[in-house]
Structures are given as structure tokens and as C-alpha cells.
PDB file of C-alpha atoms in Angstrom:
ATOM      1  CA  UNK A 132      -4.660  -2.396  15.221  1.00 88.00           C
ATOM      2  CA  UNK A 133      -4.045   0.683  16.658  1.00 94.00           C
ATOM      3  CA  UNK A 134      -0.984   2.966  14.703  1.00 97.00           C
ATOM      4  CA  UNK A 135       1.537   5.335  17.027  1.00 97.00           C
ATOM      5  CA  UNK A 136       3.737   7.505  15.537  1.00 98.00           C
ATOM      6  CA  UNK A 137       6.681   6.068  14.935  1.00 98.00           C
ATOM      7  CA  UNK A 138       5.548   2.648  14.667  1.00 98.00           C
ATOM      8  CA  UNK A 139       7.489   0.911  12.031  1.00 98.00           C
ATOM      9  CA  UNK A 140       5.482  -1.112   9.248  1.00 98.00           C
ATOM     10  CA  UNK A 141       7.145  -4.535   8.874  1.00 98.00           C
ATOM     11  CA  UNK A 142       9.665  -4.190   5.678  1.00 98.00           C
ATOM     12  CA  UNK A 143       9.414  -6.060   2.501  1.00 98.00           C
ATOM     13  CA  UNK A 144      12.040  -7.385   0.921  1.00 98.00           C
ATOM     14  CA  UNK A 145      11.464  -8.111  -3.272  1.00 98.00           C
ATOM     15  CA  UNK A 146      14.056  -9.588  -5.314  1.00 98.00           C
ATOM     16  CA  UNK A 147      13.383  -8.020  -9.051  1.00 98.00           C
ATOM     17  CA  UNK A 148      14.856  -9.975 -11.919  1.00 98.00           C
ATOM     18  CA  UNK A 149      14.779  -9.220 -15.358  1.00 98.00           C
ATOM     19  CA  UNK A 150      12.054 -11.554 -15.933  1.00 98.00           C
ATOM     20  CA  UNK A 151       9.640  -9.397 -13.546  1.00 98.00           C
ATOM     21  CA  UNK A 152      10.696  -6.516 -15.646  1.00 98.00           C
ATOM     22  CA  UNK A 153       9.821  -7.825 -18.861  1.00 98.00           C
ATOM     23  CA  UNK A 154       6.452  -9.352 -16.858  1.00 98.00           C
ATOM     24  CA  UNK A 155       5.695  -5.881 -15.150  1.00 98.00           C
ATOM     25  CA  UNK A 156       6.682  -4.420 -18.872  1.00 97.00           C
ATOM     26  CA  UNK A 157       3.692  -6.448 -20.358  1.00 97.00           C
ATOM     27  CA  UNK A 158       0.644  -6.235 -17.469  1.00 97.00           C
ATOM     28  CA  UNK A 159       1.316  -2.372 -17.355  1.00 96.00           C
ATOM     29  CA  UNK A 160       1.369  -1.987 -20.934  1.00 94.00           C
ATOM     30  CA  UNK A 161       5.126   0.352 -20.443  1.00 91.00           C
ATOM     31  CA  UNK A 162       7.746  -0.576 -23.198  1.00 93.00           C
ATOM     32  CA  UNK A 163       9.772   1.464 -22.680  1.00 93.00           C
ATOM     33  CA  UNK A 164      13.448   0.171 -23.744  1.00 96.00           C
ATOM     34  CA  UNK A 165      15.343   0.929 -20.765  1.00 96.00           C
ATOM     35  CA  UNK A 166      13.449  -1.646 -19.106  1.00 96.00           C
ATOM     36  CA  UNK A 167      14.536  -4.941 -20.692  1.00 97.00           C
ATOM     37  CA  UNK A 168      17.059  -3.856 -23.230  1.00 98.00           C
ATOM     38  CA  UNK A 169      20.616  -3.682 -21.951  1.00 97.00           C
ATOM     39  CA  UNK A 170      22.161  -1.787 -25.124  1.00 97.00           C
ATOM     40  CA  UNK A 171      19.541   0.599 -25.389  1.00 96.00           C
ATOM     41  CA  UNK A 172      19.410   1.445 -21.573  1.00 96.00           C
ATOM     42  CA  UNK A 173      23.285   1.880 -21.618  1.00 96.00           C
ATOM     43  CA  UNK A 174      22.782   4.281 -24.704  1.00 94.00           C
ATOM     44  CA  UNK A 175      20.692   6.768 -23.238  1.00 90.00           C
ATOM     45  CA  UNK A 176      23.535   6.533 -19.944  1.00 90.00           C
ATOM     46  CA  UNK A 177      22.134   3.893 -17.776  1.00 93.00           C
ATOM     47  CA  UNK A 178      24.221   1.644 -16.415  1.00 94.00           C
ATOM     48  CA  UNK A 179      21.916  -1.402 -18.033  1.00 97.00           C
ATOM     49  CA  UNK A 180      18.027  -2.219 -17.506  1.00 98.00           C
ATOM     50  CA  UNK A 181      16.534  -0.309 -14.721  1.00 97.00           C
ATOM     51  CA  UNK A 182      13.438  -1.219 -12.326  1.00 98.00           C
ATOM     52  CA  UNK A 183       9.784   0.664 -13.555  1.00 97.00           C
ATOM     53  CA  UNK A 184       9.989   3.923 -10.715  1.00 96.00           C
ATOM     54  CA  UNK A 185       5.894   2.595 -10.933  1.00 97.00           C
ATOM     55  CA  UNK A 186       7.180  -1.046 -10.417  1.00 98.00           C
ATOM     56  CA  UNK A 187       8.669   0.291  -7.457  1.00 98.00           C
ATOM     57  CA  UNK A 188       5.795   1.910  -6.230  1.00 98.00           C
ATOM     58  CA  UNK A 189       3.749  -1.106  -6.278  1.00 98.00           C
ATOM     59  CA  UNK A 190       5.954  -2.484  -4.060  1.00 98.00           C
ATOM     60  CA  UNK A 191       5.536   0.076  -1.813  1.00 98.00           C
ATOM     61  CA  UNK A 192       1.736   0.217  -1.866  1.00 98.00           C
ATOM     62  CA  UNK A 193       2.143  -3.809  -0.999  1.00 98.00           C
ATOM     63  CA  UNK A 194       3.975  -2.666   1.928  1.00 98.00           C
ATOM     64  CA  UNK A 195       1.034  -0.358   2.955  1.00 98.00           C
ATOM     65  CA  UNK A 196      -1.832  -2.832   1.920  1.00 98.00           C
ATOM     66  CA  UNK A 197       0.229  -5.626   3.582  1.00 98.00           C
ATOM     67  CA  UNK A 198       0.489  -3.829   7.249  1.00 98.00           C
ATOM     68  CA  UNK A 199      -3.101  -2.410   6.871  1.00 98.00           C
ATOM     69  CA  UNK A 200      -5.084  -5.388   5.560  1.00 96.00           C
ATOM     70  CA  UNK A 201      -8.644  -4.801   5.771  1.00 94.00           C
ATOM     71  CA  UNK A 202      -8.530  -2.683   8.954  1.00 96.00           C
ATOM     72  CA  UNK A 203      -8.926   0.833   7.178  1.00 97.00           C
ATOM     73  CA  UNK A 204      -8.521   2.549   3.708  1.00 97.00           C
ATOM     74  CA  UNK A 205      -5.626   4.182   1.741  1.00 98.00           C
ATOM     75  CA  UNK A 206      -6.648   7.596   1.080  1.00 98.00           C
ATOM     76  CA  UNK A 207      -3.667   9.161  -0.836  1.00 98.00           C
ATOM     77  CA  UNK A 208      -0.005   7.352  -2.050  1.00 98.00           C
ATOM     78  CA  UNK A 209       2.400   9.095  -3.285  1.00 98.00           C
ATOM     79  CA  UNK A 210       5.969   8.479  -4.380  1.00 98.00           C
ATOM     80  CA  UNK A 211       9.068   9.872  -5.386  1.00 97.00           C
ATOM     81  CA  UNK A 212      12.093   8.226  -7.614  1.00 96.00           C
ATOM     82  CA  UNK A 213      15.330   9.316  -6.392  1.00 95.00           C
ATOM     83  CA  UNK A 214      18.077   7.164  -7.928  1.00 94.00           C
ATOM     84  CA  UNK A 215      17.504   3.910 -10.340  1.00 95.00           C
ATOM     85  CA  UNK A 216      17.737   0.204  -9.377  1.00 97.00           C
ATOM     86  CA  UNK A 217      18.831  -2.460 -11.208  1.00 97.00           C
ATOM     87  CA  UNK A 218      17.889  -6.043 -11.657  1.00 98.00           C
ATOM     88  CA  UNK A 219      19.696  -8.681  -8.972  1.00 97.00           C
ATOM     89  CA  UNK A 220      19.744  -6.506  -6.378  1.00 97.00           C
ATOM     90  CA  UNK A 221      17.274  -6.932  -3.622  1.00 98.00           C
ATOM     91  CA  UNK A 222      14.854  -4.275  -2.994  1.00 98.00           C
ATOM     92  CA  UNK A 223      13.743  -3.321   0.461  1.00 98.00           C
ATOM     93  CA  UNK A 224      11.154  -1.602   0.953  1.00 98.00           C
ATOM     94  CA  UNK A 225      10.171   0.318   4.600  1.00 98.00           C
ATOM     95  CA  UNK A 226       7.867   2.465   6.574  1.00 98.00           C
ATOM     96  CA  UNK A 227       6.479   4.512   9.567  1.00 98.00           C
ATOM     97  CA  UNK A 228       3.713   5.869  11.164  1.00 98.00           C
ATOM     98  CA  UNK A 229       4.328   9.961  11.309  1.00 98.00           C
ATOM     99  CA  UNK A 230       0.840  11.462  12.303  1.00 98.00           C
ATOM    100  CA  UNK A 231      -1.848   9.684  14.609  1.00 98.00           C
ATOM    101  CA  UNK A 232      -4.774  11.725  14.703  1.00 97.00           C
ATOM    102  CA  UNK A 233      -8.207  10.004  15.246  1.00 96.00           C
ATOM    103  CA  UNK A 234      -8.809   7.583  13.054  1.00 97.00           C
ATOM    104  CA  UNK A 235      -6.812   9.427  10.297  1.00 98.00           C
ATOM    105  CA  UNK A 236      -3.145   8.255  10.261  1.00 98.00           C
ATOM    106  CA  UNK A 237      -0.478   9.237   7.666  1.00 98.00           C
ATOM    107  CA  UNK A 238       2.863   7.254   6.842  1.00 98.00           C
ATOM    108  CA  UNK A 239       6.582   7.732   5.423  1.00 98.00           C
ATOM    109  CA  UNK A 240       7.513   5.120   3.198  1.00 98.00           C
ATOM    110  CA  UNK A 241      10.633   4.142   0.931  1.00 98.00           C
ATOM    111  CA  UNK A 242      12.035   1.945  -0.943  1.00 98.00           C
ATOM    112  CA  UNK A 243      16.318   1.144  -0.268  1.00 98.00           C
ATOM    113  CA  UNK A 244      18.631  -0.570  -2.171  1.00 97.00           C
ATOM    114  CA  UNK A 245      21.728  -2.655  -0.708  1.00 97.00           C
ATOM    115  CA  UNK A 246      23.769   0.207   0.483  1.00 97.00           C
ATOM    116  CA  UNK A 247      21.041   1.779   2.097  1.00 96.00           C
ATOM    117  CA  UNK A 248      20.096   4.555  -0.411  1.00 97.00           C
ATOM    118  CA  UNK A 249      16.800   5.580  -0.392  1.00 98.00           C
ATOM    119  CA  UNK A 250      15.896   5.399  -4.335  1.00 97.00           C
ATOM    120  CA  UNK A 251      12.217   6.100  -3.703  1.00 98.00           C
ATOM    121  CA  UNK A 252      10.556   8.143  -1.027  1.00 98.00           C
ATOM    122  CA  UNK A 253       6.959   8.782  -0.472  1.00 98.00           C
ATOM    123  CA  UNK A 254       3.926   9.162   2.352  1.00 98.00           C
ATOM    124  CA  UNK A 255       0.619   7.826   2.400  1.00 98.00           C
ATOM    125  CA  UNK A 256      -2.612   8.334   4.202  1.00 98.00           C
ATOM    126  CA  UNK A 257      -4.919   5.813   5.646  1.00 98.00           C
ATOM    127  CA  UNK A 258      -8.086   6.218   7.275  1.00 98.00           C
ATOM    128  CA  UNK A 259      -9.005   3.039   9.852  1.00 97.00           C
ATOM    129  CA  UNK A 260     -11.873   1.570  10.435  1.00 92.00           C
ATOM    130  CA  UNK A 261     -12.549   1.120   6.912  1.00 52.00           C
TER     131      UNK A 261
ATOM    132  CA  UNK B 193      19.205  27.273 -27.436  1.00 51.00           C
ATOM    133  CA  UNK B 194      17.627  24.638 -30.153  1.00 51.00           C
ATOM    134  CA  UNK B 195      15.607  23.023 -27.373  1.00 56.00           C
ATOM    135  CA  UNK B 196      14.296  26.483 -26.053  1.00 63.00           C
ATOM    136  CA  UNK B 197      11.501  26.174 -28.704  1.00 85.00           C
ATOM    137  CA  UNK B 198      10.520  22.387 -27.706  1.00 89.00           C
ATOM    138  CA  UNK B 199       9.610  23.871 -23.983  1.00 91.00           C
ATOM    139  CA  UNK B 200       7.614  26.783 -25.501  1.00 92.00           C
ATOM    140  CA  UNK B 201       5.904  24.662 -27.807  1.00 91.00           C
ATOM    141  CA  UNK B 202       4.875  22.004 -24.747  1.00 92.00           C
ATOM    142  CA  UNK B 203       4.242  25.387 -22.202  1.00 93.00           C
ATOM    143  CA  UNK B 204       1.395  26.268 -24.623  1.00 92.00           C
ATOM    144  CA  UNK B 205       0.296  22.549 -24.198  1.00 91.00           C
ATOM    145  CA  UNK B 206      -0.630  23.534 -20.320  1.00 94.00           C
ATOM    146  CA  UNK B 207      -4.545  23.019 -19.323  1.00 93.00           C
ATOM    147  CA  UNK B 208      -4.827  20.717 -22.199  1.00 90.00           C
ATOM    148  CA  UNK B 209      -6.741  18.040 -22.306  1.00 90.00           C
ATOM    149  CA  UNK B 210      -6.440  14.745 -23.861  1.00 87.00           C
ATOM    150  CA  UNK B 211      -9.534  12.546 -25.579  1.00 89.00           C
ATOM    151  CA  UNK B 212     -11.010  10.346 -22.240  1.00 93.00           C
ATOM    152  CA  UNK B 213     -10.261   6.816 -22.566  1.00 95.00           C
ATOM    153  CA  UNK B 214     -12.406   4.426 -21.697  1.00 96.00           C
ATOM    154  CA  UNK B 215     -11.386   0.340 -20.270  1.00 97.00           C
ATOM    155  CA  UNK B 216     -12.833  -2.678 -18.234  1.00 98.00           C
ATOM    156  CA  UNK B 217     -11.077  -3.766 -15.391  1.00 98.00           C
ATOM    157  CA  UNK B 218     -10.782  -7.085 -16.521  1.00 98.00           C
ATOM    158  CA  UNK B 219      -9.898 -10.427 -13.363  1.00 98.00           C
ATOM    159  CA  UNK B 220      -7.525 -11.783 -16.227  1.00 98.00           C
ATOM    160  CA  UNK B 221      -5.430  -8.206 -16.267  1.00 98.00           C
ATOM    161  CA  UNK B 222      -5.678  -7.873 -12.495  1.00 98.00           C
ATOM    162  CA  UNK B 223      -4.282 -11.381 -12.302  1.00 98.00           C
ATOM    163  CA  UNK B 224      -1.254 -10.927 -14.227  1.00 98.00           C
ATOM    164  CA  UNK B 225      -0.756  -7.553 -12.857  1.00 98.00           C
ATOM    165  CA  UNK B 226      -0.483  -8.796  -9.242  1.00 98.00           C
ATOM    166  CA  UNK B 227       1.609 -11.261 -10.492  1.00 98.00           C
ATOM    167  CA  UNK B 228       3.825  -9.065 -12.127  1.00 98.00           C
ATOM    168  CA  UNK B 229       4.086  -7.273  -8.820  1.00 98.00           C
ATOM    169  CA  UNK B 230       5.023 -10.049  -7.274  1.00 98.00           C
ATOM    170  CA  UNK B 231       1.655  -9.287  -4.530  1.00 98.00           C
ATOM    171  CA  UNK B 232       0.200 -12.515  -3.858  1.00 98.00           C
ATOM    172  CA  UNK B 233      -2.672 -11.281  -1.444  1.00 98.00           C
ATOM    173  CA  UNK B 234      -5.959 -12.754  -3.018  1.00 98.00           C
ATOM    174  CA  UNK B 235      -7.689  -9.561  -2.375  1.00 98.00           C
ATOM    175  CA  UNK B 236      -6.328  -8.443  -6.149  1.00 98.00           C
ATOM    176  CA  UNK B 237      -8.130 -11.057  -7.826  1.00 97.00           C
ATOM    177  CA  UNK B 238     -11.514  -8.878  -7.163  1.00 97.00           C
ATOM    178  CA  UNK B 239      -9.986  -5.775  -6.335  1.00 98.00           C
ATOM    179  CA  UNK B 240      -7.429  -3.026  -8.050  1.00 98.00           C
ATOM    180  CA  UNK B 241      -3.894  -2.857  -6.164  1.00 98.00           C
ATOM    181  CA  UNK B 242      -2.217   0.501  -5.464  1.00 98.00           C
ATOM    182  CA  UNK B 243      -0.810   1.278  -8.746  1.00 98.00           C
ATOM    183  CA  UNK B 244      -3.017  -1.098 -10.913  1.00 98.00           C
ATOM    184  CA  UNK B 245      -4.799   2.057 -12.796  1.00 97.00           C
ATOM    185  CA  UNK B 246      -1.759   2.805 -14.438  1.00 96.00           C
ATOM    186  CA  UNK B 247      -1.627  -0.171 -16.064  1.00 97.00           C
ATOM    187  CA  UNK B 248      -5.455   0.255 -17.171  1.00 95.00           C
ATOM    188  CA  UNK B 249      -4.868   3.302 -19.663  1.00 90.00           C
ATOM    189  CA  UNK B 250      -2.355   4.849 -20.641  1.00 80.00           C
ATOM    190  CA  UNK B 251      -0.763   7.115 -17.234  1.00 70.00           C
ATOM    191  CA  UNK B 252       0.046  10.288 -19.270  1.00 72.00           C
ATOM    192  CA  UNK B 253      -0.694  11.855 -21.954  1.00 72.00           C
ATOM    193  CA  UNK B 254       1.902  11.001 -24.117  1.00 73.00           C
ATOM    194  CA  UNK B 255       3.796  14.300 -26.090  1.00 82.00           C
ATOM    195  CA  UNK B 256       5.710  12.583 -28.713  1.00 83.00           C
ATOM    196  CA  UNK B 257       7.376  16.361 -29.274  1.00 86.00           C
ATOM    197  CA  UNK B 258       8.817  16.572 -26.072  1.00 90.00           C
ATOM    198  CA  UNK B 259      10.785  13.087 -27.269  1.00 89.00           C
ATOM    199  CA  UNK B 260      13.039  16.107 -29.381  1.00 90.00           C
ATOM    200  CA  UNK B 261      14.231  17.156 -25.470  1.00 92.00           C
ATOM    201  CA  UNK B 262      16.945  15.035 -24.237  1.00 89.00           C
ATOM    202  CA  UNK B 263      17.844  11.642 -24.491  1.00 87.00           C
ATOM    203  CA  UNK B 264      15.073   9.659 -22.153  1.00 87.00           C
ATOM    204  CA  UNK B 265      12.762   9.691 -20.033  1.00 88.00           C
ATOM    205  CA  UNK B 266      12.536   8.860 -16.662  1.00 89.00           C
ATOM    206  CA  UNK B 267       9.787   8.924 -13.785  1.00 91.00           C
ATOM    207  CA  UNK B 268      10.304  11.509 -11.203  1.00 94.00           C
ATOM    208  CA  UNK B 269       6.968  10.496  -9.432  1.00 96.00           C
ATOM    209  CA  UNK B 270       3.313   9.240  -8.757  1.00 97.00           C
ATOM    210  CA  UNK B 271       0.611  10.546  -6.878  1.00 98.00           C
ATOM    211  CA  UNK B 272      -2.497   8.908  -6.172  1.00 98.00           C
ATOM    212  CA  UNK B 273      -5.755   9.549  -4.631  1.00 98.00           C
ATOM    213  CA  UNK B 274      -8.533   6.755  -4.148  1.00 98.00           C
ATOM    214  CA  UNK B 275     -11.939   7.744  -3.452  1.00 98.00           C
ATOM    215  CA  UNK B 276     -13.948   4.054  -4.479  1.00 97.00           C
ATOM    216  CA  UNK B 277     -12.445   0.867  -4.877  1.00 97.00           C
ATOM    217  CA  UNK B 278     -11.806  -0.329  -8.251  1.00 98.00           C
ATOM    218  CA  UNK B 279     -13.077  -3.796  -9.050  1.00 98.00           C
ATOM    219  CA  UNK B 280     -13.355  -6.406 -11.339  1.00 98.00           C
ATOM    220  CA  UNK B 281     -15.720  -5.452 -14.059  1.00 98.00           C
ATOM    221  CA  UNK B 282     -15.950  -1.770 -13.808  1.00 98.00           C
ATOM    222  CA  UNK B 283     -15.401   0.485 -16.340  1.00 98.00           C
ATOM    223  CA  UNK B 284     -13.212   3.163 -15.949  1.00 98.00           C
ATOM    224  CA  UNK B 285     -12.509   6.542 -17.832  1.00 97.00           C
ATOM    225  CA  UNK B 286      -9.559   8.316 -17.340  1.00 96.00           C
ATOM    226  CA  UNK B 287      -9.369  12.255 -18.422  1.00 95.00           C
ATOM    227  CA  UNK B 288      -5.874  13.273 -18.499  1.00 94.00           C
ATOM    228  CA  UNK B 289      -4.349  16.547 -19.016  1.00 94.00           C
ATOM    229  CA  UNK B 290      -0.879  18.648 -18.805  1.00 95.00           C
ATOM    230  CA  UNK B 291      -1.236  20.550 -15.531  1.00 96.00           C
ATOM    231  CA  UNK B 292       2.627  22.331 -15.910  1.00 96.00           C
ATOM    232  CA  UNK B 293       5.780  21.957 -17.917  1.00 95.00           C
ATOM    233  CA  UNK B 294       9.164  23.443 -16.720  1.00 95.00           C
ATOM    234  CA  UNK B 295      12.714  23.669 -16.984  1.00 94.00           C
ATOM    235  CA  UNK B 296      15.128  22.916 -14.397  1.00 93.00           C
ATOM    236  CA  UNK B 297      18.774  23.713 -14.834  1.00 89.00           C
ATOM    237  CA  UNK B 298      20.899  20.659 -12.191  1.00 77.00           C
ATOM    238  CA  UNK B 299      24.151  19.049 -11.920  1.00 78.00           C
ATOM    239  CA  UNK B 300      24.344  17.369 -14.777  1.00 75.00           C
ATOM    240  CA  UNK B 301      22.640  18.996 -16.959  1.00 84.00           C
ATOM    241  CA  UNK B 302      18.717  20.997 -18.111  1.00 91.00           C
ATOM    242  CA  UNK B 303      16.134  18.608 -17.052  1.00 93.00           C
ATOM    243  CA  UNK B 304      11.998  19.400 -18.762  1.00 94.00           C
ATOM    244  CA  UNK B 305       9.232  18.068 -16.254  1.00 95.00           C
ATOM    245  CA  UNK B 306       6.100  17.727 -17.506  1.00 95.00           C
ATOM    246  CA  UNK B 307       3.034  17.216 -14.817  1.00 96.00           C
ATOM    247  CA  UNK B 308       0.096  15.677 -15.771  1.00 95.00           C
ATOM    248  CA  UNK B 309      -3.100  14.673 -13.992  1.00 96.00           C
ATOM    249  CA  UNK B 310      -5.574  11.956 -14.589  1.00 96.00           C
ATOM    250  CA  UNK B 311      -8.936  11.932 -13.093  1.00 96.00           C
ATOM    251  CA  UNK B 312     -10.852   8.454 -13.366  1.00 97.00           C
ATOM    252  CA  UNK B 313     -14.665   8.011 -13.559  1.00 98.00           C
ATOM    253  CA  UNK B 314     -16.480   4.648 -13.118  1.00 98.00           C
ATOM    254  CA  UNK B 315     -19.509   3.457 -14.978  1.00 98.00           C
ATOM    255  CA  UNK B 316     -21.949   5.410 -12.908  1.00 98.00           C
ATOM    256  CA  UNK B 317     -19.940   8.755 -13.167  1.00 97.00           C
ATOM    257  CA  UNK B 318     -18.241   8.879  -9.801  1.00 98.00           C
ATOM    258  CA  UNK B 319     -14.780   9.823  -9.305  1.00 98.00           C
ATOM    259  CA  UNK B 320     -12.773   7.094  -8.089  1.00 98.00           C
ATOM    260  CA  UNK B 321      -9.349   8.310  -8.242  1.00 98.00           C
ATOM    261  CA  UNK B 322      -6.945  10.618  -9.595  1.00 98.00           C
ATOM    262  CA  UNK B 323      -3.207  10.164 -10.460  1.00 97.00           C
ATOM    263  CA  UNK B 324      -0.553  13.178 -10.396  1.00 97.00           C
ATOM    264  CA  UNK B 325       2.788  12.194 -12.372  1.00 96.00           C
ATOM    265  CA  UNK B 326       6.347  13.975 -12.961  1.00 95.00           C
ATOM    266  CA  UNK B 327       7.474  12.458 -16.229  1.00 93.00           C
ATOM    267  CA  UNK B 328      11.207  13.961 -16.929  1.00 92.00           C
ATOM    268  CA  UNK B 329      13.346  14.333 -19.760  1.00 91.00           C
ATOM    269  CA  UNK B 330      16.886  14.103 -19.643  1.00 87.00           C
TER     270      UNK B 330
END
């Protein structure tokens, strides 16, 4: 594989239920209310259970790993939560090569929800070759 | 401002350091969490995912006190930086500590941000990553 800049990483689409949540909830060890309880997320003024902003990351870093398999090494991965998502609504997640520069490459990635908001924005670097 | 006195109290919190914590990166955990994740690539069954060290210790140090700010919490962001692989059987120490605290005045209201950073050690003392978080209050 050889990145350009502005090649785009092929998207991943996730469809978070509640279940996940209470799943992701458990193997992070992050139980928090506002992730699986609907009265207690609407009390602090959500507008019911909202995705883990690190649950949402992960799927981001699976859209990394996914496009760079074992053909180099993610240096750096970081991510910012814009806006919440909710369970039931697919979860898209995107990305593209910015900067090309030997064998050092760095990435944009987010994370949309059905209207097209970006909810989470981040970068990453990868150096290839492993 | 009641809550003027919660932000001075965490300010003076800044540099601190919290007591190391120490876990094995166990294949049942790494299972589960891949699972969770919804990542089926077999690699995880050896190896750490992305965000998997999160899920290892504790991601922040936790300041019950700034729980007096606000109504919630909420994640403003992650940053992570991998130096080794992470696998199966290793045993990892994390070192966390409050690197800033601030208030931000926005639309709908004061918002506190605390930043912490985590640095992670293996067994034989290397570095293998580090973790820079934005956890709000709101």
C-alpha cells in the first residue's frame, strides 16, 4: 500500500444498540449512568442513553487498524467529541490521508451520524513499513 | 459564585499525581473488549486495540470534588500515543496525573475541563503509551 493525500480510507458503518452500550459499559469498566439508564441520562439533559465518546473512538481506531492492517504502525490517535449519539442510529465512521511524507503519513478521521454531523473528529499518525 | 471555590480547590490539584496502578492484560478481557467494540479482526485476541488501555485501569484520575460542578460529565476527548504494542500477558502501570483545570464560559452555560495524562509502563519499565483526556463538567 502506498497512501496519497487525499486518499479516502474505506468507511465503517457500526450500528450501536443499547446492548453494546451496556457490553462496552462492562469490558471498559465505565458506569457511568448516562450510558444505559434512560431516566437518569434525561435528568442530567440528555435526550436518553448516549454512545461512550471512547466507544466511539474505538470505532474509529477500527477504521485506522482496518485500512492499515499489518502494513505499518499507529503512532498517535487522537479524538475529539463534538455532539452525542444515541442508540439506533447508525454510526459512520470516515477518513483521509492529509500528509504523505516518506514513510510517515498522518490522517483526518471522524465519526458522522445520519444527517451528516460530524460528532467526533480526530487525526492519526501512522508510520509504514511497520 | 458557589462553584468559584470547587475550580480553585481542583486548580491547586494541577501537577498532581495519583498512586500508579498496576494490571495484566488478560486474552479473556481483550476478548470481550473487542467484542464489545464490535472489532472482529483476530489480531485483538493477542494484541491491545486502539483504545483497549482505557479499559485496563482506570483513564483518569477520578476527582470526586469536581462531581459538586455541574450536573455531568461528559468526554471532550482522547489522545493517545503508542510506543510498544500491548499484548496478552503484560503488565502494565499506568501513572496518571492532572496536567490543567479551567473554566470556560459558552452558550449554554460555564463548562470546568479537567486534563489529565496517563503514562503506561510495561513489566520491564518501558514506556508503551500515554493517554491525554478532556473530561468536562457541565
Amino acid at each position: 500500500m502506498k497512501p496519497k493525500v487525499g486518499d479516502e480510507l474505506p468507511e465503517l458503518i457500526k450500528h450501536p444498540t443499547t446492548r453494546q452500550l451496556v457490553q462496552y459499559a462492562g469490558a471498559q469498566g465505565d458506569f457511568y449512568e448516562i450510558h444505559y439508564d434512560q431516566d437518569f441520562a434525561r435528568g442530567v439533559g440528555l435526550p436518553g442513553v448516549i454512545l461512550h465518546g471512547l466507544l466511539k473512538a474505538a470505532f474509529l481506531g477500527q477504521l485506522v487498524t482496518d485500512w492499515l492492517g499489518e502494513e505499518g504502525t499507529l503512532k498517535t490517535f487522537e479524538v475529539s467529541y463534538r455532539g452525542t449519539d444515541v442508540p439506533g442510529r447508525p454510526y459512520r465512521s470516515r477518513g483521509r490521508v492529509t500528509k504523505v511524507e516518506g514513510p510517515h503519513v498522518e490522517l483526518e478521521v471522524w465519526g458522522e451520524d445520519p444527517d451528516g454531523n460530524r460528532t467526533t473528529v480526530g487525526s492519526a499518525a501512522v508510520e509504514m513499513g511497520g | 459564585m458557589a462553584t468559584t471555590s470547587v475550580v480553585d480547590r481542583l486548580r491547586s490539584r494541577i501537577g498532581s499525581t495519583a498512586p500508579s496502578i498496576s494490571a495484566t492484560v488478560e486474552a479473556g478481557h481483550l476478548k470481550r473488549f473487542a467484542e464489545a467494540i464490535g472489532d472482529p479482526n483476530p489480531r485483538w485476541l493477542q494484541e491491545a486495540p486502539p483504545t483497549f488501555l482505557v479499559a485496563l485501569v482506570p483513564a483518569s484520575v477520578h476527582l470526586d470534588e469536581a462531581e459538586e460542578y455541574g450536573r455531568g460529565w461528559l468526554n471532550g476527548g482522547n489522545r493517545f500515543e503508542y510506543i510498544e504494542p500491548v499484548r496478552v500477558g503484560d503488565r502494565i502501570t499506568a501513572t496518571g496525573r492532572v496536567a490543567d483545570v479551567y473554566e470556560k464560559s459558552g452558550s449554554s452555560g460555564s463548562l470546568l475541563f479537567i486534563i489529565f495524562e496517563t503514562e503506561y509502563t510495561n513489566q520491564h519499565g518501558r514506556a508503551v503509551a500515554r493517554l491525554r483526556g478532556t473530561a468536562i463538567r457541565r
